[in-house]
Amino acid sequence: MSDVSHTRGDITTHPDVHEMRARYTRMLGGRDVALVDGPVFLVGLYCAASPWILHYTTSQPALVTHNLIMGIAFVLLALGFTITPERMYGLSWAMCAMGAWMIIAPWIVGTSPDAGVVVSNIVIGALAVVLGVICAGAAARSTRT
């Protein structure tokens, strides 16, 4: 039988090692909060589905449309954070603003919402604000270095 095992050499002798390391660093730059992308996506999914989960589609039709649109916006932000993080982390403050709006939206968009709707929107908004602050902090930290 022939010996097909390959011995691994040291990569430091490769002629393009500096370029490869620079590219690797560039590709990972801005991925400080890679674990936040998933929770932002889940917040968006819950926000979009919350009218059907909490069964207020008939009592609050304006809030149903509002939460569906805001949920889709959160999902699109999460996908943007995943696909092009270095460009999208600048929009982290927009996610904070969207979260603050979600907190006050039941009283502005809805008509005398019940406690379940209010608590759901407050939780969604608070999570969005917290995740937005985490993303904004990571973006500020990555641009300084």
CSV table of N, CA and C in Angstrom, one decimal:
chain,number,residue,atom,x,y,z
A,1,MET,N,0.8,-1.2,0.0
A,1,MET,CA,0.0,0.0,0.0
A,1,MET,C,0.9,1.2,0.0
A,2,SER,N,0.3,2.3,-0.6
A,2,SER,CA,1.1,3.5,-0.7
A,2,SER,C,0.7,4.4,0.5
A,3,ASP,N,1.7,5.3,0.9
A,3,ASP,CA,1.5,6.2,2.0
A,3,ASP,C,0.8,7.5,1.5
A,4,VAL,N,-0.4,7.7,1.8
A,4,VAL,CA,-1.1,8.9,1.4
A,4,VAL,C,-1.3,10.0,2.4
A,5,SER,N,-0.6,9.8,3.6
A,5,SER,CA,-0.7,10.8,4.6
A,5,SER,C,0.1,12.0,4.2
A,6,HIS,N,-0.4,13.1,4.5
A,6,HIS,CA,0.3,14.4,4.2
A,6,HIS,C,0.8,15.0,5.4
A,7,THR,N,2.0,15.5,5.4
A,7,THR,CA,2.5,16.2,6.5
A,7,THR,C,2.1,17.7,6.3
A,8,ARG,N,1.7,18.3,7.4
A,8,ARG,CA,1.4,19.7,7.3
A,8,ARG,C,2.6,20.6,7.6
A,9,GLY,N,2.8,21.5,6.7
A,9,GLY,CA,3.8,22.4,6.9
A,9,GLY,C,3.4,23.7,7.7
A,10,ASP,N,4.3,24.5,8.0
A,10,ASP,CA,4.0,25.7,8.7
A,10,ASP,C,3.6,26.8,7.7
A,11,ILE,N,2.4,27.4,8.0
A,11,ILE,CA,1.9,28.4,7.1
A,11,ILE,C,2.7,29.7,7.1
A,12,THR,N,3.5,29.9,8.1
A,12,THR,CA,4.3,31.2,8.1
A,12,THR,C,5.3,31.3,7.0
A,13,THR,N,5.6,30.2,6.3
A,13,THR,CA,6.5,30.2,5.2
A,13,THR,C,5.8,30.5,3.9
A,14,HIS,N,4.4,30.5,3.9
A,14,HIS,CA,3.7,30.8,2.7
A,14,HIS,C,3.9,32.2,2.2
A,15,PRO,N,4.1,32.4,0.9
A,15,PRO,CA,4.4,33.8,0.4
A,15,PRO,C,3.2,34.8,0.6
A,16,ASP,N,2.0,34.3,0.7
A,16,ASP,CA,0.9,35.3,0.9
A,16,ASP,C,0.3,35.3,2.3
A,17,VAL,N,1.1,34.9,3.3
A,17,VAL,CA,0.6,34.8,4.6
A,17,VAL,C,0.1,36.1,5.2
A,18,HIS,N,0.8,37.2,4.9
A,18,HIS,CA,0.3,38.5,5.4
A,18,HIS,C,-1.0,39.0,4.7
A,19,GLU,N,-1.1,38.7,3.5
A,19,GLU,CA,-2.4,39.0,2.8
A,19,GLU,C,-3.5,38.2,3.3
A,20,MET,N,-3.3,36.9,3.5
A,20,MET,CA,-4.3,36.0,4.1
A,20,MET,C,-4.8,36.4,5.5
A,21,ARG,N,-3.8,36.8,6.3
A,21,ARG,CA,-4.1,37.2,7.7
A,21,ARG,C,-4.9,38.5,7.6
A,22,ALA,N,-4.5,39.5,6.8
A,22,ALA,CA,-5.2,40.7,6.7
A,22,ALA,C,-6.7,40.5,6.2
A,23,ARG,N,-6.9,39.6,5.2
A,23,ARG,CA,-8.2,39.3,4.7
A,23,ARG,C,-9.0,38.6,5.8
A,24,TYR,N,-8.5,37.7,6.6
A,24,TYR,CA,-9.2,37.1,7.7
A,24,TYR,C,-9.6,38.1,8.7
A,25,THR,N,-8.7,39.0,9.0
A,25,THR,CA,-9.1,40.0,10.0
A,25,THR,C,-10.2,40.9,9.5
A,26,ARG,N,-10.1,41.3,8.2
A,26,ARG,CA,-11.1,42.1,7.5
A,26,ARG,C,-12.5,41.4,7.5
A,27,MET,N,-12.5,40.1,7.3
A,27,MET,CA,-13.7,39.4,7.2
A,27,MET,C,-14.4,39.2,8.6
A,28,LEU,N,-13.6,39.1,9.6
A,28,LEU,CA,-14.1,39.0,11.0
A,28,LEU,C,-14.3,40.3,11.6
A,29,GLY,N,-13.9,41.4,11.1
A,29,GLY,CA,-14.1,42.7,11.7
A,29,GLY,C,-15.5,43.1,11.7
A,30,GLY,N,-16.0,43.6,12.9
A,30,GLY,CA,-17.4,43.9,13.1
A,30,GLY,C,-18.3,42.8,13.5
A,31,ARG,N,-17.7,41.6,13.7
A,31,ARG,CA,-18.5,40.5,14.1
A,31,ARG,C,-18.4,40.2,15.6
A,32,ASP,N,-18.2,41.3,16.4
A,32,ASP,CA,-18.2,41.2,17.8
A,32,ASP,C,-19.5,40.8,18.4
A,33,VAL,N,-20.6,41.0,17.8
A,33,VAL,CA,-21.9,40.7,18.4
A,33,VAL,C,-22.6,39.7,17.5
A,34,ALA,N,-21.9,38.7,17.0
A,34,ALA,CA,-22.5,37.7,16.1
A,34,ALA,C,-23.6,37.0,16.8
A,35,LEU,N,-23.6,36.9,18.1
A,35,LEU,CA,-24.6,36.2,18.9
A,35,LEU,C,-25.9,37.0,19.0
A,36,VAL,N,-25.8,38.3,18.7
A,36,VAL,CA,-27.0,39.2,18.9
A,36,VAL,C,-27.9,39.1,17.6
A,37,ASP,N,-27.3,38.7,16.5
A,37,ASP,CA,-28.1,38.6,15.3
A,37,ASP,C,-29.3,37.7,15.4
A,38,GLY,N,-29.1,36.6,16.0
A,38,GLY,CA,-30.2,35.6,16.2
A,38,GLY,C,-31.3,36.1,17.1
A,39,PRO,N,-31.0,36.7,18.3
A,39,PRO,CA,-32.1,37.2,19.1
A,39,PRO,C,-32.8,38.4,18.5
A,40,VAL,N,-32.2,39.2,17.7
A,40,VAL,CA,-32.9,40.3,16.9
A,40,VAL,C,-33.8,39.7,15.9
A,41,PHE,N,-33.4,38.6,15.3
A,41,PHE,CA,-34.3,37.9,14.3
A,41,PHE,C,-35.5,37.3,15.1
A,42,LEU,N,-35.3,36.7,16.2
A,42,LEU,CA,-36.4,36.2,17.0
A,42,LEU,C,-37.3,37.2,17.5
A,43,VAL,N,-36.8,38.4,17.9
A,43,VAL,CA,-37.7,39.5,18.4
A,43,VAL,C,-38.5,39.9,17.2
A,44,GLY,N,-38.0,40.0,16.0
A,44,GLY,CA,-38.7,40.4,14.8
A,44,GLY,C,-39.8,39.4,14.5
A,45,LEU,N,-39.5,38.1,14.6
A,45,LEU,CA,-40.5,37.1,14.3
A,45,LEU,C,-41.6,37.1,15.3
A,46,TYR,N,-41.3,37.3,16.6
A,46,TYR,CA,-42.3,37.3,17.6
A,46,TYR,C,-43.2,38.6,17.4
A,47,CYS,N,-42.5,39.7,17.1
A,47,CYS,CA,-43.3,40.9,16.9
A,47,CYS,C,-44.3,40.8,15.7
A,48,ALA,N,-43.8,40.2,14.7
A,48,ALA,CA,-44.7,40.0,13.5
A,48,ALA,C,-45.8,39.0,13.8
A,49,ALA,N,-45.6,38.0,14.6
A,49,ALA,CA,-46.6,37.0,14.9
A,49,ALA,C,-47.4,37.3,16.1
A,50,SER,N,-47.0,38.3,16.9
A,50,SER,CA,-47.7,38.5,18.2
A,50,SER,C,-49.2,38.7,18.1
A,51,PRO,N,-49.7,39.4,17.0
A,51,PRO,CA,-51.2,39.5,17.0
A,51,PRO,C,-51.9,38.2,16.9
A,52,TRP,N,-51.3,37.2,16.3
A,52,TRP,CA,-52.0,35.9,16.2
A,52,TRP,C,-51.7,35.1,17.4
A,53,ILE,N,-50.6,35.3,18.0
A,53,ILE,CA,-50.2,34.5,19.2
A,53,ILE,C,-51.1,35.0,20.4
A,54,LEU,N,-51.3,36.3,20.5
A,54,LEU,CA,-52.1,36.9,21.6
A,54,LEU,C,-53.6,37.1,21.2
A,55,HIS,N,-54.0,36.8,20.0
A,55,HIS,CA,-55.4,36.8,19.6
A,55,HIS,C,-56.0,38.2,19.7
A,56,TYR,N,-55.3,39.2,19.2
A,56,TYR,CA,-56.0,40.5,19.1
A,56,TYR,C,-56.1,41.0,17.7
A,57,THR,N,-56.3,40.1,16.8
A,57,THR,CA,-56.4,40.5,15.4
A,57,THR,C,-57.7,41.3,15.1
A,58,THR,N,-58.8,40.9,15.8
A,58,THR,CA,-60.1,41.6,15.6
A,58,THR,C,-60.3,42.8,16.4
A,59,SER,N,-59.7,42.8,17.6
A,59,SER,CA,-59.9,43.9,18.5
A,59,SER,C,-59.0,45.1,18.3
A,60,GLN,N,-57.8,44.9,17.7
A,60,GLN,CA,-56.8,45.9,17.4
A,60,GLN,C,-56.3,45.8,16.0
A,61,PRO,N,-57.1,46.1,14.9
A,61,PRO,CA,-56.6,45.8,13.6
A,61,PRO,C,-55.5,46.8,13.2
A,62,ALA,N,-55.4,48.0,13.7
A,62,ALA,CA,-54.3,48.9,13.4
A,62,ALA,C,-53.0,48.4,14.0
A,63,LEU,N,-53.1,47.9,15.2
A,63,LEU,CA,-51.9,47.4,15.9
A,63,LEU,C,-51.4,46.1,15.3
A,64,VAL,N,-52.3,45.3,14.7
A,64,VAL,CA,-51.9,44.1,14.0
A,64,VAL,C,-51.0,44.5,12.8
A,65,THR,N,-51.5,45.4,12.0
A,65,THR,CA,-50.7,45.9,10.8
A,65,THR,C,-49.4,46.5,11.3
A,66,HIS,N,-49.4,47.3,12.3
A,66,HIS,CA,-48.2,48.0,12.9
A,66,HIS,C,-47.2,46.9,13.3
A,67,ASN,N,-47.6,45.9,14.1
A,67,ASN,CA,-46.7,45.0,14.6
A,67,ASN,C,-46.1,44.1,13.5
A,68,LEU,N,-46.9,43.8,12.5
A,68,LEU,CA,-46.5,43.0,11.4
A,68,LEU,C,-45.4,43.7,10.7
A,69,ILE,N,-45.6,45.0,10.4
A,69,ILE,CA,-44.6,45.8,9.7
A,69,ILE,C,-43.3,46.0,10.5
A,70,MET,N,-43.5,46.3,11.8
A,70,MET,CA,-42.3,46.4,12.6
A,70,MET,C,-41.5,45.1,12.8
A,71,GLY,N,-42.2,44.0,12.9
A,71,GLY,CA,-41.6,42.7,13.0
A,71,GLY,C,-40.8,42.4,11.7
A,72,ILE,N,-41.3,42.7,10.6
A,72,ILE,CA,-40.6,42.5,9.3
A,72,ILE,C,-39.4,43.4,9.3
A,73,ALA,N,-39.5,44.6,9.8
A,73,ALA,CA,-38.4,45.6,9.8
A,73,ALA,C,-37.3,45.0,10.7
A,74,PHE,N,-37.6,44.5,11.9
A,74,PHE,CA,-36.6,43.9,12.8
A,74,PHE,C,-35.9,42.7,12.1
A,75,VAL,N,-36.7,41.9,11.4
A,75,VAL,CA,-36.1,40.7,10.7
A,75,VAL,C,-35.2,41.2,9.7
A,76,LEU,N,-35.5,42.2,8.9
A,76,LEU,CA,-34.6,42.7,7.9
A,76,LEU,C,-33.4,43.3,8.5
A,77,LEU,N,-33.5,44.0,9.6
A,77,LEU,CA,-32.3,44.5,10.3
A,77,LEU,C,-31.4,43.3,10.7
A,78,ALA,N,-32.0,42.3,11.3
A,78,ALA,CA,-31.2,41.1,11.7
A,78,ALA,C,-30.5,40.4,10.5
A,79,LEU,N,-31.2,40.3,9.4
A,79,LEU,CA,-30.5,39.7,8.2
A,79,LEU,C,-29.4,40.6,7.7
A,80,GLY,N,-29.6,41.9,7.8
A,80,GLY,CA,-28.6,42.9,7.4
A,80,GLY,C,-27.4,42.8,8.3
A,81,PHE,N,-27.6,42.6,9.6
A,81,PHE,CA,-26.5,42.5,10.6
A,81,PHE,C,-25.7,41.2,10.3
A,82,THR,N,-26.4,40.2,9.8
A,82,THR,CA,-25.7,38.9,9.5
A,82,THR,C,-25.0,39.0,8.2
A,83,ILE,N,-25.6,39.6,7.1
A,83,ILE,CA,-25.0,39.6,5.8
A,83,ILE,C,-23.9,40.6,5.7
A,84,THR,N,-24.1,41.8,6.0
A,84,THR,CA,-23.1,42.9,5.9
A,84,THR,C,-23.0,43.6,7.2
A,85,PRO,N,-22.3,43.0,8.2
A,85,PRO,CA,-22.3,43.6,9.5
A,85,PRO,C,-21.6,45.0,9.6
A,86,GLU,N,-20.5,45.1,8.8
A,86,GLU,CA,-19.8,46.4,8.9
A,86,GLU,C,-20.6,47.6,8.4
A,87,ARG,N,-21.5,47.3,7.5
A,87,ARG,CA,-22.4,48.4,7.0
A,87,ARG,C,-23.6,48.6,7.9
A,88,MET,N,-24.1,47.5,8.5
A,88,MET,CA,-25.4,47.6,9.2
A,88,MET,C,-25.3,48.0,10.6
A,89,TYR,N,-24.2,47.8,11.3
A,89,TYR,CA,-24.1,48.1,12.7
A,89,TYR,C,-24.3,49.6,13.0
A,90,GLY,N,-24.2,50.4,12.0
A,90,GLY,CA,-24.5,51.8,12.1
A,90,GLY,C,-26.0,52.1,12.3
A,91,LEU,N,-26.8,51.1,11.9
A,91,LEU,CA,-28.2,51.2,12.1
A,91,LEU,C,-28.7,50.7,13.5
A,92,SER,N,-27.8,50.4,14.3
A,92,SER,CA,-28.1,49.9,15.7
A,92,SER,C,-29.0,50.9,16.4
A,93,TRP,N,-28.6,52.1,16.3
A,93,TRP,CA,-29.4,53.2,17.0
A,93,TRP,C,-30.8,53.3,16.4
A,94,ALA,N,-31.0,52.9,15.2
A,94,ALA,CA,-32.4,52.9,14.6
A,94,ALA,C,-33.2,51.8,15.3
A,95,MET,N,-32.5,50.7,15.6
A,95,MET,CA,-33.2,49.6,16.3
A,95,MET,C,-33.6,50.0,17.7
A,96,CYS,N,-32.8,50.8,18.3
A,96,CYS,CA,-33.1,51.4,19.6
A,96,CYS,C,-34.4,52.3,19.5
A,97,ALA,N,-34.4,53.1,18.5
A,97,ALA,CA,-35.5,54.0,18.3
A,97,ALA,C,-36.8,53.2,18.0
A,98,MET,N,-36.6,52.1,17.2
A,98,MET,CA,-37.8,51.3,16.9
A,98,MET,C,-38.3,50.6,18.2
A,99,GLY,N,-37.4,50.2,19.0
A,99,GLY,CA,-37.8,49.6,20.3
A,99,GLY,C,-38.5,50.5,21.2
A,100,ALA,N,-38.0,51.8,21.2
A,100,ALA,CA,-38.7,52.8,22.0
A,100,ALA,C,-40.1,53.1,21.5
A,101,TRP,N,-40.2,53.1,20.2
A,101,TRP,CA,-41.5,53.3,19.5
A,101,TRP,C,-42.5,52.1,19.8
A,102,MET,N,-41.9,50.9,19.9
A,102,MET,CA,-42.8,49.7,20.2
A,102,MET,C,-43.3,49.8,21.6
A,103,ILE,N,-42.6,50.4,22.5
A,103,ILE,CA,-43.1,50.5,23.9
A,103,ILE,C,-44.3,51.4,24.0
A,104,ILE,N,-44.3,52.5,23.2
A,104,ILE,CA,-45.4,53.5,23.3
A,104,ILE,C,-46.5,53.3,22.2
A,105,ALA,N,-46.2,52.4,21.3
A,105,ALA,CA,-47.2,52.2,20.2
A,105,ALA,C,-48.6,51.7,20.6
A,106,PRO,N,-48.7,50.8,21.6
A,106,PRO,CA,-50.1,50.4,21.9
A,106,PRO,C,-51.1,51.5,22.2
A,107,TRP,N,-50.6,52.6,22.8
A,107,TRP,CA,-51.4,53.7,23.2
A,107,TRP,C,-51.6,54.7,22.0
A,108,ILE,N,-50.7,54.7,21.1
A,108,ILE,CA,-50.8,55.7,20.0
A,108,ILE,C,-51.5,55.0,18.8
A,109,VAL,N,-51.1,53.8,18.5
A,109,VAL,CA,-51.6,53.1,17.3
A,109,VAL,C,-52.9,52.4,17.7
A,110,GLY,N,-52.9,51.8,18.8
A,110,GLY,CA,-54.1,51.0,19.2
A,110,GLY,C,-55.2,51.8,19.8
A,111,THR,N,-56.3,51.2,20.1
A,111,THR,CA,-57.4,51.8,20.7
A,111,THR,C,-57.7,51.0,22.0
A,112,SER,N,-57.4,51.6,23.1
A,112,SER,CA,-57.6,51.1,24.5
A,112,SER,C,-57.2,49.6,24.5
A,113,PRO,N,-55.8,49.4,24.4
A,113,PRO,CA,-55.3,48.0,24.4
A,113,PRO,C,-55.4,47.3,25.7
A,114,ASP,N,-55.6,46.0,25.7
A,114,ASP,CA,-55.6,45.3,27.0
A,114,ASP,C,-54.2,45.0,27.5
A,115,ALA,N,-54.1,44.5,28.7
A,115,ALA,CA,-52.8,44.3,29.4
A,115,ALA,C,-51.9,43.4,28.6
A,116,GLY,N,-52.4,42.4,28.0
A,116,GLY,CA,-51.5,41.4,27.3
A,116,GLY,C,-50.8,42.1,26.1
A,117,VAL,N,-51.6,42.9,25.4
A,117,VAL,CA,-51.0,43.6,24.2
A,117,VAL,C,-49.9,44.6,24.7
A,118,VAL,N,-50.2,45.3,25.8
A,118,VAL,CA,-49.3,46.3,26.3
A,118,VAL,C,-48.0,45.6,26.8
A,119,VAL,N,-48.1,44.6,27.6
A,119,VAL,CA,-47.0,43.9,28.1
A,119,VAL,C,-46.1,43.3,27.0
A,120,SER,N,-46.8,42.7,26.0
A,120,SER,CA,-46.1,42.1,24.9
A,120,SER,C,-45.3,43.2,24.1
A,121,ASN,N,-45.9,44.3,23.8
A,121,ASN,CA,-45.1,45.4,23.1
A,121,ASN,C,-44.0,46.0,24.0
A,122,ILE,N,-44.2,46.1,25.3
A,122,ILE,CA,-43.2,46.6,26.1
A,122,ILE,C,-42.0,45.7,26.2
A,123,VAL,N,-42.3,44.4,26.2
A,123,VAL,CA,-41.2,43.4,26.2
A,123,VAL,C,-40.4,43.4,24.9
A,124,ILE,N,-41.2,43.4,23.8
A,124,ILE,CA,-40.5,43.5,22.5
A,124,ILE,C,-39.7,44.8,22.4
A,125,GLY,N,-40.2,45.9,22.8
A,125,GLY,CA,-39.5,47.2,22.7
A,125,GLY,C,-38.3,47.2,23.6
A,126,ALA,N,-38.4,46.7,24.8
A,126,ALA,CA,-37.3,46.7,25.7
A,126,ALA,C,-36.1,45.8,25.2
A,127,LEU,N,-36.5,44.6,24.7
A,127,LEU,CA,-35.5,43.7,24.1
A,127,LEU,C,-34.8,44.4,22.9
A,128,ALA,N,-35.6,45.1,22.1
A,128,ALA,CA,-35.0,45.7,20.9
A,128,ALA,C,-34.1,46.8,21.3
A,129,VAL,N,-34.4,47.6,22.4
A,129,VAL,CA,-33.5,48.7,22.8
A,129,VAL,C,-32.2,48.1,23.4
A,130,VAL,N,-32.3,47.0,24.2
A,130,VAL,CA,-31.2,46.4,24.8
A,130,VAL,C,-30.3,45.8,23.7
A,131,LEU,N,-30.8,45.1,22.8
A,131,LEU,CA,-30.0,44.5,21.7
A,131,LEU,C,-29.4,45.6,20.8
A,132,GLY,N,-30.2,46.7,20.6
A,132,GLY,CA,-29.6,47.8,19.8
A,132,GLY,C,-28.5,48.5,20.5
A,133,VAL,N,-28.6,48.6,21.8
A,133,VAL,CA,-27.4,49.2,22.5
A,133,VAL,C,-26.2,48.3,22.5
A,134,ILE,N,-26.4,47.0,22.6
A,134,ILE,CA,-25.3,46.1,22.5
A,134,ILE,C,-24.6,46.2,21.1
A,135,CYS,N,-25.5,46.2,20.1
A,135,CYS,CA,-24.9,46.3,18.7
A,135,CYS,C,-24.2,47.6,18.5
A,136,ALA,N,-24.8,48.7,19.0
A,136,ALA,CA,-24.2,50.0,18.9
A,136,ALA,C,-22.8,50.1,19.6
A,137,GLY,N,-22.8,49.5,20.8
A,137,GLY,CA,-21.6,49.5,21.6
A,137,GLY,C,-20.5,48.7,20.9
A,138,ALA,N,-20.9,47.6,20.3
A,138,ALA,CA,-19.9,46.8,19.5
A,138,ALA,C,-19.4,47.5,18.3
A,139,ALA,N,-20.3,48.2,17.6
A,139,ALA,CA,-19.9,49.0,16.4
A,139,ALA,C,-19.0,50.1,16.8
A,140,ALA,N,-19.2,50.8,17.9
A,140,ALA,CA,-18.3,51.9,18.3
A,140,ALA,C,-17.0,51.3,18.7
A,141,ARG,N,-17.0,50.1,19.4
A,141,ARG,CA,-15.7,49.5,19.8
A,141,ARG,C,-14.9,49.1,18.6
A,142,SER,N,-15.6,48.5,17.6
A,142,SER,CA,-14.8,48.0,16.4
A,142,SER,C,-14.3,49.2,15.5
A,143,THR,N,-15.0,50.3,15.5
A,143,THR,CA,-14.5,51.4,14.7
A,143,THR,C,-13.4,52.2,15.4
A,144,ARG,N,-13.3,52.1,16.7
A,144,ARG,CA,-12.1,52.7,17.4
A,144,ARG,C,-10.8,51.9,17.2
A,145,THR,N,-10.9,50.6,17.1
A,145,THR,CA,-9.7,49.8,17.0
A,145,THR,C,-9.2,49.8,15.6
